[in-house]
Amino acid sequence: MSQLSELLSTNYDKNIEELKELLRIQSISSLSEHKEDVQKAASWISNKLKTIGMEHVEIIQTKGHPIIYGDLIHKEGAPTVLVYGHYDVQPVDPVDLWETPPFEPTIRDEKIFARGATDDKGQMFLHIKAVETLLESDGSLPVNIKFCIEGEEEIGSPNLPHFLSENKEKLSCDVVLISDTDMWEKGVPAITCSLRGLCALEITLKTANSDLHSGMFGGGVQNANHLLVQLLSTLHDANGKVNVDHFYDNVIELTDYEKEQMAELGFDEEKLKQSLGLTNLTGGEKDYPYRERISSRPTLEINGLWGGFQGEGTKTVIPNEAHVKITCRLVNNQHPEKIQQLVKKHLEENAPIGCTVEVSLGDTGNPFLTPIDSPMMQTAAEAYKKVYGKSPVYKREGGSIPIVSDFNKILNAPVVLMGFGLPGENLHAPNEHFHLENFDKGILTICSFLELIEK
């Protein structure tokens, strides 16, 4: 490990400059004007994989943005590791809130600031550097390695599941290794053992056949905004519990070990409230601690709400249409499509008199849970301890990476989520950054994992 550390120290400036090159590419997958930038990023990564010695490197075009594949399979009888990551990024708006341009990587306070720095170019790049470092140090890898890097994660990976299904043999592996999550806190590594799933719905509530004059009709006809608010108020009870029949039927409670570990780590509520500009943390189910509510409990959230006049000044109308966007975060054993239907049924059955409700079903993503006592998880824990000097926390993540469940089910392989970001690194927000203390440590931890699973 000391030899690898010395090599990384020698190559540090070069490695950081290469990361900056990748971060300068404006690979925003959701905006059509950046389609060529996404292709440029795919080419950059493809060339980098070839440069470090990967074989069978190819850029695979899809109906959307490309997938990059490469492998190095020379170790007969050794495990095969499939590394997944993504090179696409979120839009940068609002630009005026960035302290430095989002695609001009800047280092300050031992952090690198740029869109994609932590989600996920920076973390994905650690794997490329780990393979390069092992090859430069030893001339070979302790395992067989495959890369599958996509450019559509930020828009829901619409083409990747089909690619996985059509290329099971090509992608076959003993473990899928992903770094697109974060640590518990500075100096405290974490392995994400659970991700929440999701489902989305959009509702349109209609009353009259047009907006109406509030002077001529006010007090006599239904107001779509009023009725929508009335309907939405039925979705939660007074304690924050989702008030939809059978919503919690398949929810599994945390184990005593997980609750104990969460309690031991502690939680600074006052610090969080101050950082968020809040006076209390009372969202969700009041019968559960905050850490549980944001990681291991399902939710139903109103994400967008509109109807009637939205412009400057006053327009005295009674709106005939009102709209809402809803998403649910789901935990292991809940089925997104089933939850969509339960929420849809609730909305239709509780619609106020005098209106019609149209419910459109949106995206879904499955939750994911991996046993913390599985061999690959324990190997990852050993790798973290070797580099960081302490065992990692097993963390349930409140967010969703739907493709993780697809890798697990389609390839029938365990998935290990080894994150090196830190909470508060502003992923999806202005001033996104990555703490450089986890750059070489992240590379070393990945190297250690690849060496340990050889045994």
Tab-separated table of C-alpha atoms in Angstrom, residues 3-384:
chain	number	residue	atom	x	y	z
A	3	GLN	CA	4.196	1.862	-2.832
A	4	LEU	CA	0.780	2.819	-4.207
A	5	SER	CA	0.660	5.867	-1.918
A	6	GLU	CA	4.041	7.043	-3.167
A	7	LEU	CA	2.979	6.563	-6.775
A	8	LEU	CA	-0.210	8.553	-6.224
A	9	SER	CA	1.759	11.313	-4.529
A	10	THR	CA	4.119	11.475	-7.511
A	11	ASN	CA	1.226	11.565	-9.988
A	12	TYR	CA	-1.070	13.831	-7.950
A	13	ASP	CA	-0.752	16.982	-10.050
A	14	LYS	CA	-1.161	15.036	-13.300
A	15	ASN	CA	-4.213	13.196	-11.977
A	16	ILE	CA	-5.877	16.419	-10.819
A	17	GLU	CA	-5.236	18.087	-14.189
A	18	GLU	CA	-6.849	15.133	-15.965
A	19	LEU	CA	-9.883	15.382	-13.689
A	20	LYS	CA	-10.119	19.077	-14.536
A	21	GLU	CA	-10.114	18.212	-18.254
A	22	LEU	CA	-13.111	15.937	-17.747
A	23	LEU	CA	-14.938	18.449	-15.552
A	24	ARG	CA	-14.604	21.168	-18.205
A	25	ILE	CA	-16.799	19.181	-20.606
A	26	GLN	CA	-20.386	20.428	-20.357
A	27	SER	CA	-22.031	17.003	-20.546
A	28	ILE	CA	-25.551	18.008	-19.469
A	29	SER	CA	-27.677	15.081	-20.609
A	30	SER	CA	-31.062	16.767	-20.156
A	31	LEU	CA	-30.401	19.691	-22.527
A	32	SER	CA	-30.399	18.989	-26.249
A	33	GLU	CA	-27.971	21.853	-26.955
A	34	HIS	CA	-25.305	19.885	-25.051
A	35	LYS	CA	-25.672	16.660	-27.044
A	36	GLU	CA	-22.252	17.146	-28.658
A	37	ASP	CA	-20.713	17.848	-25.252
A	38	VAL	CA	-22.070	14.536	-23.971
A	39	GLN	CA	-20.482	12.797	-26.969
A	40	LYS	CA	-17.246	14.662	-26.258
A	41	ALA	CA	-17.220	13.390	-22.671
A	42	ALA	CA	-17.825	9.834	-23.884
A	43	SER	CA	-14.867	10.141	-26.263
A	44	TRP	CA	-12.664	11.555	-23.507
A	45	ILE	CA	-13.403	8.629	-21.179
A	46	SER	CA	-13.015	6.100	-23.982
A	47	ASN	CA	-9.586	7.492	-24.827
A	48	LYS	CA	-8.603	7.502	-21.156
A	49	LEU	CA	-9.573	3.848	-20.746
A	50	LYS	CA	-7.446	2.956	-23.760
A	51	THR	CA	-4.547	5.019	-22.412
A	52	ILE	CA	-4.467	3.186	-19.079
A	53	GLY	CA	-4.428	-0.184	-20.817
A	54	MET	CA	-8.055	-1.298	-20.999
A	55	GLU	CA	-9.033	-3.536	-23.911
A	56	HIS	CA	-12.152	-3.894	-26.074
A	57	VAL	CA	-12.991	-0.263	-25.392
A	58	GLU	CA	-16.022	0.930	-27.348
A	59	ILE	CA	-18.540	3.740	-27.408
A	60	ILE	CA	-21.974	2.172	-27.770
A	61	GLN	CA	-24.598	4.478	-29.209
A	62	THR	CA	-28.135	4.240	-27.833
A	63	LYS	CA	-31.397	5.986	-28.663
A	64	GLY	CA	-30.089	8.716	-26.378
A	65	HIS	CA	-26.551	9.237	-25.102
A	66	PRO	CA	-23.748	6.669	-25.418
A	67	ILE	CA	-22.507	3.981	-23.053
A	68	ILE	CA	-18.778	3.284	-22.753
A	69	TYR	CA	-17.516	-0.250	-22.273
A	70	GLY	CA	-14.012	-1.562	-21.720
A	71	ASP	CA	-12.421	-4.558	-20.021
A	72	LEU	CA	-9.166	-6.198	-19.027
A	73	ILE	CA	-9.610	-9.929	-18.521
A	74	HIS	CA	-6.294	-11.741	-18.114
A	75	LYS	CA	-6.536	-13.235	-14.627
A	76	GLU	CA	-7.852	-16.776	-15.049
A	77	GLY	CA	-9.895	-17.931	-12.079
A	78	ALA	CA	-9.943	-14.489	-10.461
A	79	PRO	CA	-13.136	-12.576	-9.653
A	80	THR	CA	-14.522	-10.153	-12.221
A	81	VAL	CA	-15.461	-6.652	-11.071
A	82	LEU	CA	-17.824	-4.504	-13.114
A	83	VAL	CA	-17.391	-0.785	-12.417
A	84	TYR	CA	-20.408	1.419	-13.125
A	85	GLY	CA	-20.458	5.201	-13.184
A	86	HIS	CA	-21.900	8.077	-15.180
A	87	TYR	CA	-20.331	11.030	-16.942
A	88	ASP	CA	-23.440	13.155	-17.495
A	89	VAL	CA	-24.243	16.030	-15.149
A	90	GLN	CA	-27.133	18.179	-14.015
A	91	PRO	CA	-27.876	21.650	-15.461
A	92	VAL	CA	-26.080	24.487	-13.673
A	93	ASP	CA	-28.907	26.973	-13.070
A	94	PRO	CA	-28.997	29.353	-11.313
A	95	VAL	CA	-25.578	30.335	-12.688
A	96	ASP	CA	-25.380	33.573	-10.689
A	97	LEU	CA	-25.132	31.571	-7.449
A	98	TRP	CA	-21.864	29.925	-8.500
A	99	GLU	CA	-18.802	31.599	-6.992
A	100	THR	CA	-16.717	30.443	-9.978
A	101	PRO	CA	-17.872	29.241	-13.428
A	102	PRO	CA	-19.399	25.748	-13.128
A	103	PHE	CA	-17.316	24.286	-15.952
A	104	GLU	CA	-14.038	25.933	-15.011
A	105	PRO	CA	-12.753	23.676	-12.211
A	106	THR	CA	-11.337	25.705	-9.340
A	107	ILE	CA	-9.509	24.505	-6.237
A	108	ARG	CA	-10.005	26.376	-2.995
A	109	ASP	CA	-10.058	25.243	0.629
A	110	GLU	CA	-8.737	21.827	-0.504
A	111	LYS	CA	-11.888	21.221	-2.557
A	112	ILE	CA	-12.380	21.144	-6.322
A	113	PHE	CA	-15.444	23.125	-7.438
A	114	ALA	CA	-17.227	22.270	-10.703
A	115	ARG	CA	-20.414	20.687	-11.942
A	116	GLY	CA	-19.900	16.927	-11.752
A	117	ALA	CA	-17.065	17.158	-9.209
A	118	THR	CA	-18.780	14.737	-6.826
A	119	ASP	CA	-21.756	13.560	-8.932
A	120	ASP	CA	-20.355	11.558	-10.577
A	121	LYS	CA	-17.332	12.443	-12.699
A	122	GLY	CA	-15.032	12.874	-9.717
A	123	GLN	CA	-16.016	9.612	-8.053
A	124	MET	CA	-16.133	7.631	-11.294
A	125	PHE	CA	-12.665	8.959	-12.171
A	126	LEU	CA	-11.280	7.399	-8.969
A	127	HIS	CA	-11.874	3.937	-10.440
A	128	ILE	CA	-10.047	4.765	-13.651
A	129	LYS	CA	-7.130	6.048	-11.586
A	130	ALA	CA	-7.181	2.996	-9.291
A	131	VAL	CA	-6.831	0.653	-12.259
A	132	GLU	CA	-4.132	2.835	-13.806
A	133	THR	CA	-2.205	2.983	-10.520
A	134	LEU	CA	-2.299	-0.788	-9.994
A	135	LEU	CA	-1.159	-1.417	-13.564
A	136	GLU	CA	1.643	1.115	-13.272
A	137	SER	CA	2.752	-0.339	-9.946
A	138	ASP	CA	2.411	-4.075	-10.550
A	139	GLY	CA	2.063	-4.460	-14.305
A	140	SER	CA	-1.206	-6.380	-13.880
A	141	LEU	CA	-4.452	-6.373	-11.933
A	142	PRO	CA	-5.356	-8.766	-9.107
A	143	VAL	CA	-8.816	-9.218	-10.653
A	144	ASN	CA	-10.547	-9.043	-14.013
A	145	ILE	CA	-12.160	-5.671	-14.583
A	146	LYS	CA	-14.969	-4.291	-16.736
A	147	PHE	CA	-16.226	-0.719	-17.065
A	148	CYS	CA	-19.787	0.301	-17.949
A	149	ILE	CA	-20.071	4.092	-17.892
A	150	GLU	CA	-23.218	5.821	-19.118
A	151	GLY	CA	-24.316	9.320	-20.056
A	152	GLU	CA	-27.974	9.279	-19.004
A	153	GLU	CA	-28.067	8.703	-15.242
A	154	GLU	CA	-29.252	12.246	-14.565
A	155	ILE	CA	-32.288	11.661	-16.801
A	156	GLY	CA	-33.204	8.279	-15.331
A	157	SER	CA	-30.994	5.903	-17.385
A	158	PRO	CA	-33.741	5.220	-19.963
A	159	ASN	CA	-31.554	3.073	-22.227
A	160	LEU	CA	-29.276	1.278	-19.780
A	161	PRO	CA	-31.678	-1.469	-18.568
A	162	HIS	CA	-32.165	-2.619	-22.163
A	163	PHE	CA	-28.387	-2.596	-22.687
A	164	LEU	CA	-27.912	-4.712	-19.557
A	165	SER	CA	-30.548	-7.219	-20.662
A	166	GLU	CA	-29.084	-7.494	-24.162
A	167	ASN	CA	-25.491	-7.872	-22.915
A	168	LYS	CA	-25.704	-10.158	-19.889
A	169	GLU	CA	-22.777	-12.308	-20.958
A	170	LYS	CA	-20.608	-9.351	-21.912
A	171	LEU	CA	-21.275	-7.725	-18.526
A	172	SER	CA	-21.244	-10.884	-16.384
A	173	CYS	CA	-19.344	-10.351	-13.155
A	174	ASP	CA	-18.922	-11.389	-9.537
A	175	VAL	CA	-19.639	-7.921	-8.165
A	176	VAL	CA	-20.805	-4.520	-9.406
A	177	LEU	CA	-18.795	-1.677	-7.863
A	178	ILE	CA	-20.292	1.830	-7.806
A	179	SER	CA	-19.100	5.116	-6.319
A	180	ASP	CA	-21.995	7.578	-6.566
A	181	THR	CA	-22.807	7.995	-2.882
A	182	ASP	CA	-21.227	9.744	0.094
A	183	MET	CA	-19.486	9.046	3.376
A	184	TRP	CA	-21.114	9.574	6.772
A	185	GLU	CA	-19.065	12.680	7.481
A	186	LYS	CA	-15.506	13.975	7.186
A	187	GLY	CA	-13.133	11.150	8.153
A	188	VAL	CA	-15.952	8.638	8.702
A	189	PRO	CA	-16.353	6.305	5.692
A	190	ALA	CA	-19.693	4.729	4.866
A	191	ILE	CA	-21.009	1.918	2.717
A	192	THR	CA	-24.504	2.575	1.417
A	193	CYS	CA	-26.494	-0.604	1.953
A	194	SER	CA	-29.895	0.743	0.959
A	195	LEU	CA	-31.371	3.151	-1.577
A	196	ARG	CA	-34.944	4.307	-1.702
A	197	GLY	CA	-37.007	3.718	-4.817
A	198	LEU	CA	-39.436	6.219	-6.278
A	199	CYS	CA	-42.601	6.750	-8.249
A	200	ALA	CA	-44.121	9.900	-9.719
A	201	LEU	CA	-47.625	11.111	-10.475
A	202	GLU	CA	-49.132	14.286	-11.924
A	203	ILE	CA	-52.694	15.327	-11.181
A	204	THR	CA	-54.969	17.722	-13.046
A	205	LEU	CA	-58.168	18.773	-11.290
A	206	LYS	CA	-60.865	20.411	-13.439
A	207	THR	CA	-64.100	22.216	-12.627
A	208	ALA	CA	-65.819	24.589	-15.116
A	209	ASN	CA	-65.042	24.726	-18.841
A	210	SER	CA	-63.010	27.947	-18.423
A	211	ASP	CA	-61.684	30.370	-15.832
A	212	LEU	CA	-64.496	32.508	-14.428
A	213	HIS	CA	-64.855	36.120	-13.245
A	214	SER	CA	-64.584	36.116	-9.432
A	215	GLY	CA	-67.065	38.967	-9.122
A	216	MET	CA	-69.746	37.382	-11.244
A	217	PHE	CA	-69.307	33.801	-10.027
A	218	GLY	CA	-67.394	34.027	-6.727
A	219	GLY	CA	-69.192	32.204	-3.917
A	220	GLY	CA	-71.340	30.277	-6.351
A	221	VAL	CA	-69.001	27.899	-8.206
A	222	GLN	CA	-66.112	25.684	-7.259
A	223	ASN	CA	-62.567	27.023	-7.300
A	224	ALA	CA	-60.133	24.411	-8.680
A	225	ASN	CA	-57.302	25.637	-6.459
A	226	HIS	CA	-59.444	25.327	-3.327
A	227	LEU	CA	-60.578	21.820	-4.247
A	228	LEU	CA	-57.033	20.666	-5.017
A	229	VAL	CA	-55.776	21.902	-1.649
A	230	GLN	CA	-58.702	20.102	-0.009
A	231	LEU	CA	-57.819	16.895	-1.852
A	232	LEU	CA	-54.120	17.109	-1.034
A	233	SER	CA	-54.891	17.570	2.654
A	234	THR	CA	-56.213	13.989	2.717
A	235	LEU	CA	-52.820	12.510	1.827
A	236	HIS	CA	-51.276	12.792	5.320
A	237	ASP	CA	-52.635	12.521	8.844
A	238	ALA	CA	-51.818	14.888	11.709
A	239	ASN	CA	-48.646	12.928	12.587
A	240	GLY	CA	-47.211	13.071	9.068
A	241	LYS	CA	-48.096	9.489	8.175
A	242	VAL	CA	-49.147	8.895	4.568
A	243	ASN	CA	-52.896	8.451	4.682
A	244	VAL	CA	-53.210	6.122	1.675
A	245	ASP	CA	-54.670	2.661	2.290
A	246	HIS	CA	-52.052	-0.148	2.206
A	247	PHE	CA	-49.186	2.313	1.603
A	248	TYR	CA	-47.106	0.777	4.418
A	249	ASP	CA	-48.125	-2.867	3.929
A	250	ASN	CA	-44.673	-4.120	2.841
A	251	VAL	CA	-42.451	-1.739	4.806
A	252	ILE	CA	-39.819	-3.521	6.925
A	253	GLU	CA	-38.597	-1.850	10.107
A	254	LEU	CA	-34.894	-1.272	10.793
A	255	THR	CA	-33.088	-3.981	12.731
A	256	ASP	CA	-32.062	-3.296	16.314
A	257	TYR	CA	-28.405	-3.238	15.169
A	258	GLU	CA	-29.125	-0.539	12.598
A	259	LYS	CA	-31.039	1.553	15.124
A	260	GLU	CA	-28.242	1.198	17.681
A	261	GLN	CA	-25.578	2.183	15.149
A	262	MET	CA	-27.589	5.217	14.089
A	263	ALA	CA	-28.043	6.288	17.688
A	264	GLU	CA	-24.332	5.808	18.500
A	265	LEU	CA	-23.288	8.071	15.636
A	266	GLY	CA	-25.395	10.850	17.040
A	267	PHE	CA	-27.127	13.713	15.280
A	268	ASP	CA	-26.656	17.449	15.717
A	269	GLU	CA	-30.189	18.720	15.140
A	270	GLU	CA	-29.359	22.323	15.991
A	271	LYS	CA	-26.480	22.404	13.511
A	272	LEU	CA	-28.695	21.064	10.728
A	273	LYS	CA	-31.498	23.501	11.485
A	274	GLN	CA	-29.045	26.376	11.411
A	275	SER	CA	-27.482	25.267	8.120
A	276	LEU	CA	-30.920	24.962	6.496
A	277	GLY	CA	-32.379	28.137	7.995
A	278	LEU	CA	-35.143	26.187	9.740
A	279	THR	CA	-36.673	26.484	13.182
A	280	ASN	CA	-37.680	22.813	13.463
A	281	LEU	CA	-37.413	19.435	11.742
A	282	THR	CA	-40.971	18.212	11.842
A	283	GLY	CA	-41.507	16.815	8.335
A	284	GLY	CA	-42.595	13.228	7.804
A	285	GLU	CA	-43.685	10.719	10.413
A	286	LYS	CA	-43.338	12.260	13.860
A	287	ASP	CA	-43.085	8.843	15.539
A	288	TYR	CA	-39.647	8.206	13.973
A	289	PRO	CA	-36.279	9.910	14.556
A	290	TYR	CA	-35.071	12.282	11.855
A	291	ARG	CA	-32.313	9.956	10.568
A	292	GLU	CA	-34.808	7.134	10.103
A	293	ARG	CA	-37.375	9.384	8.448
A	294	ILE	CA	-34.939	10.479	5.730
A	295	SER	CA	-33.465	7.053	4.976
A	296	SER	CA	-35.591	4.069	5.929
A	297	ARG	CA	-39.165	5.348	5.787
A	298	PRO	CA	-41.264	5.924	2.658
A	299	THR	CA	-42.555	9.390	1.838
A	300	LEU	CA	-45.102	11.181	-0.306
A	301	GLU	CA	-44.109	14.719	-1.290
A	302	ILE	CA	-45.801	17.513	-3.225
A	303	ASN	CA	-43.091	18.733	-5.607
A	304	GLY	CA	-44.998	21.288	-7.648
A	305	LEU	CA	-48.366	23.026	-7.324
A	306	TRP	CA	-49.973	25.513	-9.664
A	307	GLY	CA	-53.274	26.855	-10.983
A	308	GLY	CA	-54.951	30.092	-11.963
A	309	PHE	CA	-53.200	33.389	-12.612
A	310	GLN	CA	-49.412	33.367	-12.085
A	311	GLY	CA	-48.346	36.735	-13.507
A	312	GLU	CA	-47.506	40.085	-11.971
A	313	GLY	CA	-50.321	42.028	-10.359
A	314	THR	CA	-53.894	40.829	-9.832
A	315	LYS	CA	-56.297	39.011	-12.089
A	316	THR	CA	-59.589	38.263	-10.357
A	317	VAL	CA	-60.422	34.834	-11.737
A	318	ILE	CA	-61.740	31.599	-10.337
A	319	PRO	CA	-59.435	29.009	-11.928
A	320	ASN	CA	-61.021	26.021	-13.606
A	321	GLU	CA	-57.865	23.898	-13.504
A	322	ALA	CA	-55.259	23.140	-10.836
A	323	HIS	CA	-52.237	20.881	-11.065
A	324	VAL	CA	-49.829	19.080	-8.769
A	325	LYS	CA	-46.747	16.913	-9.158
A	326	ILE	CA	-46.169	14.210	-6.545
A	327	THR	CA	-43.318	11.801	-5.927
A	328	CYS	CA	-42.986	9.013	-3.391
A	329	ARG	CA	-39.667	7.740	-2.036
A	330	LEU	CA	-40.023	4.033	-1.361
A	331	VAL	CA	-38.133	1.543	0.786
A	332	ASN	CA	-37.150	-2.054	0.268
A	333	ASN	CA	-40.027	-4.447	-0.442
A	334	GLN	CA	-42.331	-1.704	-1.742
A	335	HIS	CA	-43.287	-1.933	-5.411
A	336	PRO	CA	-43.363	1.435	-7.240
A	337	GLU	CA	-46.116	0.527	-9.703
A	338	LYS	CA	-48.327	-0.780	-6.891
A	339	ILE	CA	-47.793	2.399	-4.863
A	340	GLN	CA	-48.672	4.523	-7.895
A	341	GLN	CA	-51.990	2.699	-8.213
A	342	LEU	CA	-52.737	3.046	-4.486
A	343	VAL	CA	-52.122	6.802	-4.579
A	344	LYS	CA	-54.116	7.149	-7.808
A	345	LYS	CA	-57.039	5.276	-6.254
A	346	HIS	CA	-56.920	7.474	-3.152
A	347	LEU	CA	-56.966	10.672	-5.197
A	348	GLU	CA	-59.853	9.518	-7.362
A	349	GLU	CA	-61.929	8.247	-4.427
A	350	ASN	CA	-61.352	11.402	-2.364
A	351	ALA	CA	-61.958	13.925	-5.148
A	352	PRO	CA	-64.317	16.677	-3.879
A	353	ILE	CA	-67.790	16.929	-5.358
A	354	GLY	CA	-68.011	19.074	-8.483
A	355	CYS	CA	-64.668	18.299	-10.094
A	356	THR	CA	-62.913	15.683	-12.177
A	357	VAL	CA	-59.456	14.364	-11.399
A	358	GLU	CA	-57.053	13.077	-14.030
A	359	VAL	CA	-54.002	11.179	-12.746
A	360	SER	CA	-50.983	10.588	-15.001
A	361	LEU	CA	-48.394	8.032	-13.884
A	362	GLY	CA	-44.751	9.033	-14.239
A	363	ASP	CA	-41.339	7.481	-13.705
A	364	THR	CA	-40.681	4.601	-11.337
A	365	GLY	CA	-37.535	3.166	-9.790
A	366	ASN	CA	-37.086	0.161	-7.524
A	367	PRO	CA	-35.603	0.409	-4.023
A	368	PHE	CA	-32.413	-1.512	-3.259
A	369	LEU	CA	-31.109	-3.267	-0.166
A	370	THR	CA	-28.030	-5.436	0.216
A	371	PRO	CA	-27.205	-7.488	3.347
A	372	ILE	CA	-24.410	-5.861	5.332
A	373	ASP	CA	-22.969	-9.255	6.280
A	374	SER	CA	-22.458	-10.366	2.667
A	375	PRO	CA	-18.847	-11.244	1.706
A	376	MET	CA	-18.407	-8.365	-0.757
A	377	MET	CA	-19.733	-5.822	1.740
A	378	GLN	CA	-17.346	-7.107	4.384
A	379	THR	CA	-14.452	-6.903	1.918
A	380	ALA	CA	-15.360	-3.293	1.152
A	381	ALA	CA	-15.458	-2.566	4.888
A	382	GLU	CA	-11.983	-4.057	5.293
A	383	ALA	CA	-10.680	-1.902	2.431
A	384	TYR	CA	-12.046	1.279	4.025
